[in-house]
Short mmCIF file of C-alpha atoms in Angstrom, two decimals:
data_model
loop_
_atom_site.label_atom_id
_atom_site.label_comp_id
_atom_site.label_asym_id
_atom_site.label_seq_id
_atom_site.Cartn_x
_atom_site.Cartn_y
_atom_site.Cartn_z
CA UNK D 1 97.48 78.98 126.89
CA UNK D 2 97.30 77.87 130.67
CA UNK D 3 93.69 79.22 131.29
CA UNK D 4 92.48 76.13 129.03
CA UNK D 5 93.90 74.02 131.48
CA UNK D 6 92.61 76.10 134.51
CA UNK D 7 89.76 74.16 135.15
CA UNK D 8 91.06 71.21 137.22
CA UNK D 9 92.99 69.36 134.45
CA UNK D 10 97.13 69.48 134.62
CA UNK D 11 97.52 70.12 131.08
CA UNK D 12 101.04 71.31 130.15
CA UNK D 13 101.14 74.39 128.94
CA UNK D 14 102.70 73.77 125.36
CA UNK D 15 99.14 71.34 125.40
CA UNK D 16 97.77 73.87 123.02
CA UNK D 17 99.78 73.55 119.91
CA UNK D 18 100.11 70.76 117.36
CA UNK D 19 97.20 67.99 116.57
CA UNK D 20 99.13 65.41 118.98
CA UNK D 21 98.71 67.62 122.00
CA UNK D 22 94.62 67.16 121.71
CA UNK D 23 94.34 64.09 120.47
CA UNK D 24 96.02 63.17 123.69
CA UNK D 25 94.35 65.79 125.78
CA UNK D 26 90.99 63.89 124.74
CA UNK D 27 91.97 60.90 126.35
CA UNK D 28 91.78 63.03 129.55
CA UNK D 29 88.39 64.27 129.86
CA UNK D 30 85.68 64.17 127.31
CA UNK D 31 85.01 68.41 128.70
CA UNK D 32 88.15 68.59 127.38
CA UNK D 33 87.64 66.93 123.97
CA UNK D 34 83.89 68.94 123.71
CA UNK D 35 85.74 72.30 124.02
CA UNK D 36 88.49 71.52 120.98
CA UNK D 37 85.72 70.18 118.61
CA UNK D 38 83.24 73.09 119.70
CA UNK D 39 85.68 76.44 119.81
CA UNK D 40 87.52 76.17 117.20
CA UNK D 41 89.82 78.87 119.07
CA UNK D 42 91.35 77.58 121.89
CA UNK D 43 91.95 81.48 123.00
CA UNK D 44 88.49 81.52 123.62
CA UNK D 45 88.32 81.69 127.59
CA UNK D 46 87.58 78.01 129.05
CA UNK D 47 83.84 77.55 128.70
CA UNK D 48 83.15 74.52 130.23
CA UNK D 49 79.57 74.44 129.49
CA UNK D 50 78.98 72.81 125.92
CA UNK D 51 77.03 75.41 123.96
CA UNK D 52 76.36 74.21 120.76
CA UNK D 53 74.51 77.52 119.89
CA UNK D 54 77.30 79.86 120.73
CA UNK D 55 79.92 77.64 119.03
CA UNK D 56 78.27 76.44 116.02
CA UNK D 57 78.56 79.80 113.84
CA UNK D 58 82.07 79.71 115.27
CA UNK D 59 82.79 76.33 112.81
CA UNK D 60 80.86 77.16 110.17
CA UNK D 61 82.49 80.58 109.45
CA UNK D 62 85.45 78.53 109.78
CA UNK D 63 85.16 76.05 107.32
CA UNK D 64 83.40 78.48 104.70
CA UNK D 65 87.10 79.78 104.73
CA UNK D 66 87.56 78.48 101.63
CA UNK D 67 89.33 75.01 101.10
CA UNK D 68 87.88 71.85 101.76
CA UNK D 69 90.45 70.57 103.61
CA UNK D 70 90.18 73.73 106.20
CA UNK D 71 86.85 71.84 107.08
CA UNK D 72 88.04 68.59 106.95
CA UNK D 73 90.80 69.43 109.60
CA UNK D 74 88.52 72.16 111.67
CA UNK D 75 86.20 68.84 112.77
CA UNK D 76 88.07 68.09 115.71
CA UNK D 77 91.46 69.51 116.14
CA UNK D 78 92.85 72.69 116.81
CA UNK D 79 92.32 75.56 113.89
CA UNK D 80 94.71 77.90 115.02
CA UNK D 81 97.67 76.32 112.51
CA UNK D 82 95.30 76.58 109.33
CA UNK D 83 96.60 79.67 107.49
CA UNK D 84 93.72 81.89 106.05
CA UNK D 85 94.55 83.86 102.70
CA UNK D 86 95.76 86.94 103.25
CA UNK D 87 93.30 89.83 103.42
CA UNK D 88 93.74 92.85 101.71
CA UNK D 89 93.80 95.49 104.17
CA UNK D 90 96.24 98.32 103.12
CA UNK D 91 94.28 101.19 104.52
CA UNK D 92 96.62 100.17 107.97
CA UNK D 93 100.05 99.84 106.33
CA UNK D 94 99.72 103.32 104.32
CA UNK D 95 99.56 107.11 105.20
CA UNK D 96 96.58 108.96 104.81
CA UNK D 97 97.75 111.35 101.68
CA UNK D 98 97.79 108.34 99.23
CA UNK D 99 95.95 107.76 96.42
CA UNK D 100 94.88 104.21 95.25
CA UNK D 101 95.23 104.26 91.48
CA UNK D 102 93.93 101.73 88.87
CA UNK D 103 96.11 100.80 86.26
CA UNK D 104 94.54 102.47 83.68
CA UNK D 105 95.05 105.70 85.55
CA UNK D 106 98.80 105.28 86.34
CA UNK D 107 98.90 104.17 82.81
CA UNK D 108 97.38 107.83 81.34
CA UNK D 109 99.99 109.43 83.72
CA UNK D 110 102.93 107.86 83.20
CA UNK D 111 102.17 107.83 78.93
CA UNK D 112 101.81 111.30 79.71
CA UNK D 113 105.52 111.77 81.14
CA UNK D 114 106.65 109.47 78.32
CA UNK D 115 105.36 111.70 75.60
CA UNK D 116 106.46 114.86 77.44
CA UNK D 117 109.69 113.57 77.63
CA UNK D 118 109.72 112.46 73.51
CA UNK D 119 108.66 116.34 72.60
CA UNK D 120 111.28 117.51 74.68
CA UNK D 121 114.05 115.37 73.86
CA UNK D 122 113.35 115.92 70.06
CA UNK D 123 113.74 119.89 70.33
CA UNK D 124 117.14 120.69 69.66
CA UNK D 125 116.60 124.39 71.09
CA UNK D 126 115.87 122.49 74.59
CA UNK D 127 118.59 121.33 76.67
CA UNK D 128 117.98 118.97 78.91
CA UNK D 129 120.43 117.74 81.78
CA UNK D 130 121.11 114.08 81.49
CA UNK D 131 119.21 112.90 85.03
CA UNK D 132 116.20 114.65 84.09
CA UNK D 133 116.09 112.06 81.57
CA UNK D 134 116.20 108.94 84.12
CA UNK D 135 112.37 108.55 83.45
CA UNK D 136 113.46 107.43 80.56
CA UNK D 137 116.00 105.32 81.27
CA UNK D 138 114.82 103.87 84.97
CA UNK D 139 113.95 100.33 84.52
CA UNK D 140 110.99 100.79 87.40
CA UNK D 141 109.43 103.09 85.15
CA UNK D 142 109.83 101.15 81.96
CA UNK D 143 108.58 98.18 83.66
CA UNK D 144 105.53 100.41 85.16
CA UNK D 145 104.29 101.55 81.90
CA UNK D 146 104.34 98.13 80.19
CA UNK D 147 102.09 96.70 83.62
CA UNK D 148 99.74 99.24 83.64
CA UNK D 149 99.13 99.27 79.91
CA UNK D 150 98.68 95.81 79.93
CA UNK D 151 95.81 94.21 77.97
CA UNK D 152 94.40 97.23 77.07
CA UNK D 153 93.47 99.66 79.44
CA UNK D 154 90.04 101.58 79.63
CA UNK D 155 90.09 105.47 77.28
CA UNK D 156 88.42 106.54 80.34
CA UNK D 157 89.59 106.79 84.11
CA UNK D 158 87.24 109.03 84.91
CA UNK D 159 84.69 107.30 84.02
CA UNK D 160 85.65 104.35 85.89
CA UNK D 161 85.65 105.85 88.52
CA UNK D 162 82.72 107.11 88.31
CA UNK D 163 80.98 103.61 88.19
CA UNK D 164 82.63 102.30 90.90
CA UNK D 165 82.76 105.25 93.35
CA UNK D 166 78.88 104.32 94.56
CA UNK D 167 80.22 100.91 96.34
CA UNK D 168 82.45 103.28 98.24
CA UNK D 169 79.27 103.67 100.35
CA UNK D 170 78.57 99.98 100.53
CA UNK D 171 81.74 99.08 102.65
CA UNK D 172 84.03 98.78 99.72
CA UNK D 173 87.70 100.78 100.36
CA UNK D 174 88.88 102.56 97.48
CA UNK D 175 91.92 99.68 97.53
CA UNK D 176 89.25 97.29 96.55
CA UNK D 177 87.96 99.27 93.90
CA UNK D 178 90.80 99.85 92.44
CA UNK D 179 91.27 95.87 92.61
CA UNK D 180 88.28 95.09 90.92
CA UNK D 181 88.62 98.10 87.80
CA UNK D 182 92.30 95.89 87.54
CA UNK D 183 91.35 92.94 87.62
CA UNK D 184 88.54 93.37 84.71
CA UNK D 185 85.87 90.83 86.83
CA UNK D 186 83.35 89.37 84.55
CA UNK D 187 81.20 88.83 87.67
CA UNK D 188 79.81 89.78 91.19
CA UNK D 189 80.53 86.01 92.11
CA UNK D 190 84.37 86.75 90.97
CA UNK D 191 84.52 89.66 93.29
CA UNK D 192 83.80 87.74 96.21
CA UNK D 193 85.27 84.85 95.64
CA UNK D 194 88.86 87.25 94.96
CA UNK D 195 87.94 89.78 97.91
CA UNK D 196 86.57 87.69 100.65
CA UNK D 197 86.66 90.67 102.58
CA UNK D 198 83.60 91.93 101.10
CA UNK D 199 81.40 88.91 101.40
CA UNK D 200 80.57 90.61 105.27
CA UNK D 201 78.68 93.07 102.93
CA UNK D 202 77.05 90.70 99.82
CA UNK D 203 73.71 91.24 100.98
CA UNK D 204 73.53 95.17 100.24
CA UNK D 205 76.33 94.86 98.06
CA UNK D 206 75.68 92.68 95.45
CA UNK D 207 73.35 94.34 93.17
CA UNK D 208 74.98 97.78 93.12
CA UNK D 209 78.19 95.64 92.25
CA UNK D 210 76.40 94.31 88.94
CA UNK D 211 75.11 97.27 87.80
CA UNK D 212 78.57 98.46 88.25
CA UNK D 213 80.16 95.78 86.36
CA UNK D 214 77.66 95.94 83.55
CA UNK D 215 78.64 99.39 83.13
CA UNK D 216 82.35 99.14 83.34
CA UNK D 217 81.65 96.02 80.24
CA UNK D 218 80.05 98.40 78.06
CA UNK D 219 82.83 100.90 78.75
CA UNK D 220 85.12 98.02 77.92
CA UNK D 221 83.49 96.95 75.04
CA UNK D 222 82.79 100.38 73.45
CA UNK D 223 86.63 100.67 73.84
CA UNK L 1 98.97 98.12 93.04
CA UNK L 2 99.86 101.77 91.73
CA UNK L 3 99.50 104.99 94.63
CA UNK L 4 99.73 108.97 94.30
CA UNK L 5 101.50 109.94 96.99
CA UNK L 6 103.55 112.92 98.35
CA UNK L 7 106.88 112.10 99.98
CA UNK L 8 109.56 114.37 101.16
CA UNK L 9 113.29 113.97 100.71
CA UNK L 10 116.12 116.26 101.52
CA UNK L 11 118.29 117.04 99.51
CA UNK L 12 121.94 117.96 99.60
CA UNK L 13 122.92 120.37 97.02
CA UNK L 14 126.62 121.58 96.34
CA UNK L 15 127.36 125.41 96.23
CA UNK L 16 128.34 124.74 92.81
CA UNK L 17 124.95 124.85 91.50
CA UNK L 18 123.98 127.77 93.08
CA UNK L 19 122.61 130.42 90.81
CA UNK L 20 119.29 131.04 88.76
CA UNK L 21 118.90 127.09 88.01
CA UNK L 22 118.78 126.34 91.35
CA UNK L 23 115.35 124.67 91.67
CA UNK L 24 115.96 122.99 88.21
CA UNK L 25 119.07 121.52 89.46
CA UNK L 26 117.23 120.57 92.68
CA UNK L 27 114.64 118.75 90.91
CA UNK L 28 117.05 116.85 88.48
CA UNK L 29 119.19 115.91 91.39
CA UNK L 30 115.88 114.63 92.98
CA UNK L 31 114.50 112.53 89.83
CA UNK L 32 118.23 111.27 89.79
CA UNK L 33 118.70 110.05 92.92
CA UNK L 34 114.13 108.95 94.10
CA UNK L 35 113.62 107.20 90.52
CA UNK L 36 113.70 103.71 90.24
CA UNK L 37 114.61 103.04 94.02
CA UNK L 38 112.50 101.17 96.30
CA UNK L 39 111.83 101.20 99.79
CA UNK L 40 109.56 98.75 102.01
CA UNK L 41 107.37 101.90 103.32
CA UNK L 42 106.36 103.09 99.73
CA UNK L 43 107.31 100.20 97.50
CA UNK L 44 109.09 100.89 93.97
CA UNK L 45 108.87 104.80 92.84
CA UNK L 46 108.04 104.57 89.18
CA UNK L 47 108.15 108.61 88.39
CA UNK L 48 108.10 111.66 90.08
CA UNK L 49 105.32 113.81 88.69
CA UNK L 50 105.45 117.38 90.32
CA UNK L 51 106.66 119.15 93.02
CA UNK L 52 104.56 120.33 95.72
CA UNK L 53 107.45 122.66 97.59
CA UNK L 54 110.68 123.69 98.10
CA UNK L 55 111.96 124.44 101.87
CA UNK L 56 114.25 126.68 102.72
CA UNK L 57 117.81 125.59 102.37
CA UNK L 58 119.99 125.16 105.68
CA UNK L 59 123.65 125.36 105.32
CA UNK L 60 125.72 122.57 106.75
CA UNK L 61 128.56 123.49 108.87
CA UNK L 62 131.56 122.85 107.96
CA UNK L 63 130.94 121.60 104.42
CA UNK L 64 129.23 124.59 102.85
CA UNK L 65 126.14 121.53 101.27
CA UNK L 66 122.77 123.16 101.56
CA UNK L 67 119.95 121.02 102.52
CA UNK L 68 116.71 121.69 101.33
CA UNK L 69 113.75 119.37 102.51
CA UNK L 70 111.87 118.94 98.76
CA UNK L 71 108.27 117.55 98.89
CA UNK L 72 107.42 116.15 95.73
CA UNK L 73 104.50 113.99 93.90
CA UNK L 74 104.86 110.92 92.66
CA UNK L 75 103.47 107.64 91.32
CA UNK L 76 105.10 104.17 93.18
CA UNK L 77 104.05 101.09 93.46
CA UNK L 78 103.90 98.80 95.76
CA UNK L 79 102.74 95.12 96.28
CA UNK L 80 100.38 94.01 99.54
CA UNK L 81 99.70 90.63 100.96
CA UNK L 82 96.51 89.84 99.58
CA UNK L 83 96.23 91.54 96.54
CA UNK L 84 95.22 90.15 93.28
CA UNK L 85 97.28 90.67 90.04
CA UNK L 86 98.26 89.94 86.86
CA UNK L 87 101.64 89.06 85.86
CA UNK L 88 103.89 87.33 83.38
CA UNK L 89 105.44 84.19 83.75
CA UNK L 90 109.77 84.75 83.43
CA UNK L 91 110.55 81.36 84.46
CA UNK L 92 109.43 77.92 85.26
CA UNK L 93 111.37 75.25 87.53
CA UNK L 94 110.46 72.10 89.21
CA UNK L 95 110.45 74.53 92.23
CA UNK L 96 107.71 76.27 90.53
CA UNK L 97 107.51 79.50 88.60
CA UNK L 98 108.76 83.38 88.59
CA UNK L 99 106.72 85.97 87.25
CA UNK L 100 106.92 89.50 86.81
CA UNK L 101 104.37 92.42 88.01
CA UNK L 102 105.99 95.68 86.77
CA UNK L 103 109.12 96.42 88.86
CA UNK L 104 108.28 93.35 91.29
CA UNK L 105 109.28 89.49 91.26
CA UNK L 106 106.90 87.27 92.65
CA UNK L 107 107.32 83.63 93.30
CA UNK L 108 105.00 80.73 93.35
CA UNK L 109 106.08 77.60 94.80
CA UNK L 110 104.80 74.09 93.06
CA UNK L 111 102.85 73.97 96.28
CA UNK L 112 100.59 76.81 95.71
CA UNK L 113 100.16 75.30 92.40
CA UNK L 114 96.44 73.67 91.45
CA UNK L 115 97.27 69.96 92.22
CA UNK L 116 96.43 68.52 88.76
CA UNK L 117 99.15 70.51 87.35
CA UNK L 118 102.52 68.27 86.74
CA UNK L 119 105.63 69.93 85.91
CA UNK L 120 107.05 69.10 82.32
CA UNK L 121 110.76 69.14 81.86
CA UNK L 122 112.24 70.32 78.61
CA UNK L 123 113.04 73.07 76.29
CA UNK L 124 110.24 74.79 77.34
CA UNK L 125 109.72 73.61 81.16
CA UNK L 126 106.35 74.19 81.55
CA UNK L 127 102.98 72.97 84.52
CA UNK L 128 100.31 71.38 82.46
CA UNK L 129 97.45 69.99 83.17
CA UNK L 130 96.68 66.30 83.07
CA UNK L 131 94.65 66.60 80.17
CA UNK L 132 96.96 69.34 78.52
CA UNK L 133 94.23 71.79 78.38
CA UNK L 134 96.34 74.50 80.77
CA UNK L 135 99.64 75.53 80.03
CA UNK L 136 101.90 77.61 81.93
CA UNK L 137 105.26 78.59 80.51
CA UNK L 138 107.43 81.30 79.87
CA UNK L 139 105.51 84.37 78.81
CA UNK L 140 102.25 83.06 80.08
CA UNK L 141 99.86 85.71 82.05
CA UNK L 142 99.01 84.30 85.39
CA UNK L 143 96.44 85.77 88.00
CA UNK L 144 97.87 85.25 91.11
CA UNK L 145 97.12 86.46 95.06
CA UNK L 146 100.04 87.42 97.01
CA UNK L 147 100.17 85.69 100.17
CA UNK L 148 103.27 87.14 101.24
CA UNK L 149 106.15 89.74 100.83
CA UNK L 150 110.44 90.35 101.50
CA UNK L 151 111.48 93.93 101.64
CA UNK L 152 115.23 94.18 100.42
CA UNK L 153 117.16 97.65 100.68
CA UNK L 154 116.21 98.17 97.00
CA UNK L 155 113.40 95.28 96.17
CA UNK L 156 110.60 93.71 97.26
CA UNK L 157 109.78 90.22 96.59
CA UNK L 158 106.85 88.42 97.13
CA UNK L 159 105.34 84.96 97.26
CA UNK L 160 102.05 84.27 95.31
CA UNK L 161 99.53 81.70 94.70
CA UNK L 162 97.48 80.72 92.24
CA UNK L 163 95.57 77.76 94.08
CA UNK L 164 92.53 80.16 95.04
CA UNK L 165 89.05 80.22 93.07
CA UNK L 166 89.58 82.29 89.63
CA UNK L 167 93.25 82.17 89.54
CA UNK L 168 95.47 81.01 87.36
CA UNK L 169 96.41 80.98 83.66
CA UNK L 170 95.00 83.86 81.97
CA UNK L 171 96.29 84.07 78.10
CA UNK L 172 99.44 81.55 76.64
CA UNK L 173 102.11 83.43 74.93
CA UNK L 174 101.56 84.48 71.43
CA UNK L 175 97.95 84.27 71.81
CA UNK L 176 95.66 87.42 71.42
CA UNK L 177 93.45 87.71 74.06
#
């Protein structure tokens, strides 16, 4: 951006994309050269002033991204082309009627359509219109059953549910619940390493998540 | 991931199925036509599992249709960037691999693909490991994270990795897990 260069220096103003445009930008001015290795966004406002304080934290959090070679490259050039994972954030993209369901809950509903639709196709006094058999037939819902039954499912929603409802309070969205009860984690270190979204919380939330997953276990395992 | 969600349609009935089955008609003609589509808002609907209401019915001019806005539960899903899941492998290239999560395709590239995996041409193309201790092949069950997705008029299709911490190769086909 052109307020980089606002300080004195003509810097073009494309100087702020690609690796080539600092490493010649450092020959220029070693203020210059301080700020890229410092502020690892180059969005940031100018700050001439080298504050090691403010701009420490900024690099660390950046190269506890995940992937070594997001720290390797953060060391002196510009951050803003590293590509974080993708978090999961669906709360935005979704309207506010919807329901997050685990597997083994869409599972228990859609077995239930299945077996309403067996009993009703196998009594002869009960017509049925063709299209009002296209659960039957729809490929989607075929598909749907099979995923959601998957590797055995928990007996119990409910239950789940339960057990995971209390890290609702702990900053956990019911999208990330719903993750982990899929996912069948084996441990609290799992859950952060696959929701990095939730590491802001680890401090508060890591015991209430192994209680949680010791329960859901024995669930599993009395299964 | 699966949702419960309410979404509204309207539907366009002929005067031909006026009479006492009117709502069942309705509801058939709605299963019929919201079943197994997909949109990029909602994702893939797997089954419609009630109806919440019936509006009234407003007669088209000139056609004699009735339209009647239907609001009706059901269960879709839908993939987000992100997201962790479990799917199974459908096919493995040098380009990398297909797999399968319910209704949706997702891709992994050999680049999101751990390193020490090498891709073995064959009868069964396959990514192994150096020392042959990970397989991935046809059939395989693969955690992945889905970095990114396509919306088609009637798909989605996403891109996944499985390069992350605690991804990867989850059972081999045949084995019981």
């Amino acid at each position: 951006m052109a307020e980089k260069g606002g300080k004195g220096f003509s810097l073009p103003k494309g100087s702020l994309k690609g690796k080539d445009d600092n490493s010649a930008k450092s020959k220029q001015g070693r203020k210059v050269q301080i700020d890229f290795e410092d502020v690892s966004d180059p969005l940031e406002p100018n700050s001439p002033k080298t504050n090691g304080k403010v701009n420490t934290p900024i690099s660390k959090g950046d190269s506890g991204k995940g992937g070594k070679a997001s720290k390797a490259a953060s060391g002196g050039k510009n951050s803003v082309t590293k590509a974080p994972s993708p978090e999961f954030k669906i709360e935005e993209e979704l309207p506010k009627n919807v329901k997050c369901l685990m597997d083994c809950e869409a599972a228990e509903i859609l077995q239930g359509i299945q077996d309403r639709m067996v009993v009703i196709s196998a009594d002869p006094s009960i017509k049925i219109p063709i299209p009002q058999l296209s659960s039957f037939v729809s490929s989607s819902f075929d598909s749907g059953l099979t995923y959601a039954k998957r590797g055995g499912t928990f007996s119990n929603p409910q239950s789940v549910r339960k057990i995971l409802e209390p890290l609702i309070k702990y900053g956990v969205s019911e999208g990330e619940m719903c993750m982990v009860a899929n996912l069948k984690v084996e441990s609290d270190d799992e859950v952060f390493a696959l929701v990095p979204s939730l590491k802001s919380e680890e401090g508060k939330l890591r015991d209430p998540l192994k209680t949680a997953l010791n329960e859901l276990a024995k669930i599993q395992s009395s299964v | 991931m699966f949702f419960h969600i309410v979404l509204e349609r309207n539907m366009q009935l002929h005067p031909r199925h006026f009479g006492r089955d009117l709502r069942d008609k309705l509801v058939s003609k709605l299963m019929k036509d919201v079943e197994g589509t997909c949109s990029g808002r909602h994702g893939f609907v797997v089954a419609i599992t009630g109806i919440e209401s019936v509006g009234k019915g407003l007669i088209r001019d000139g056609t004699g249709f009735v339209t009647f806005p239907v609001k009706y539960l059901c269960v879709v899903f839908r993939p987000f960037k992100g997201e962790i899941l479990e799917a199974v492998v459908t096919m493995v290239n040098k380009m990398g691999f297909f797999a399968e999560a319910g209704p949706v395709q997702i891709f992994v590239s050999n680049h999101l693909i751990p390193d020490d995996m090498e891709f073995q041409s064959g009868d069964v193309p396959n990514y192994t490991t150096s020392d042959g201790s990970v397989k991935i092949q046809k059939d395989s069950e693969v955690r992945l994270k889905i970095i990114g997705t396509r919306v088609d008029a009637t798909e989605i299709f996403c891109i996944g990795t499985i390069k992350d911490d605690f991804l990867g190769v989850i059972s081999d086909p045949g084995s019981t897990s």
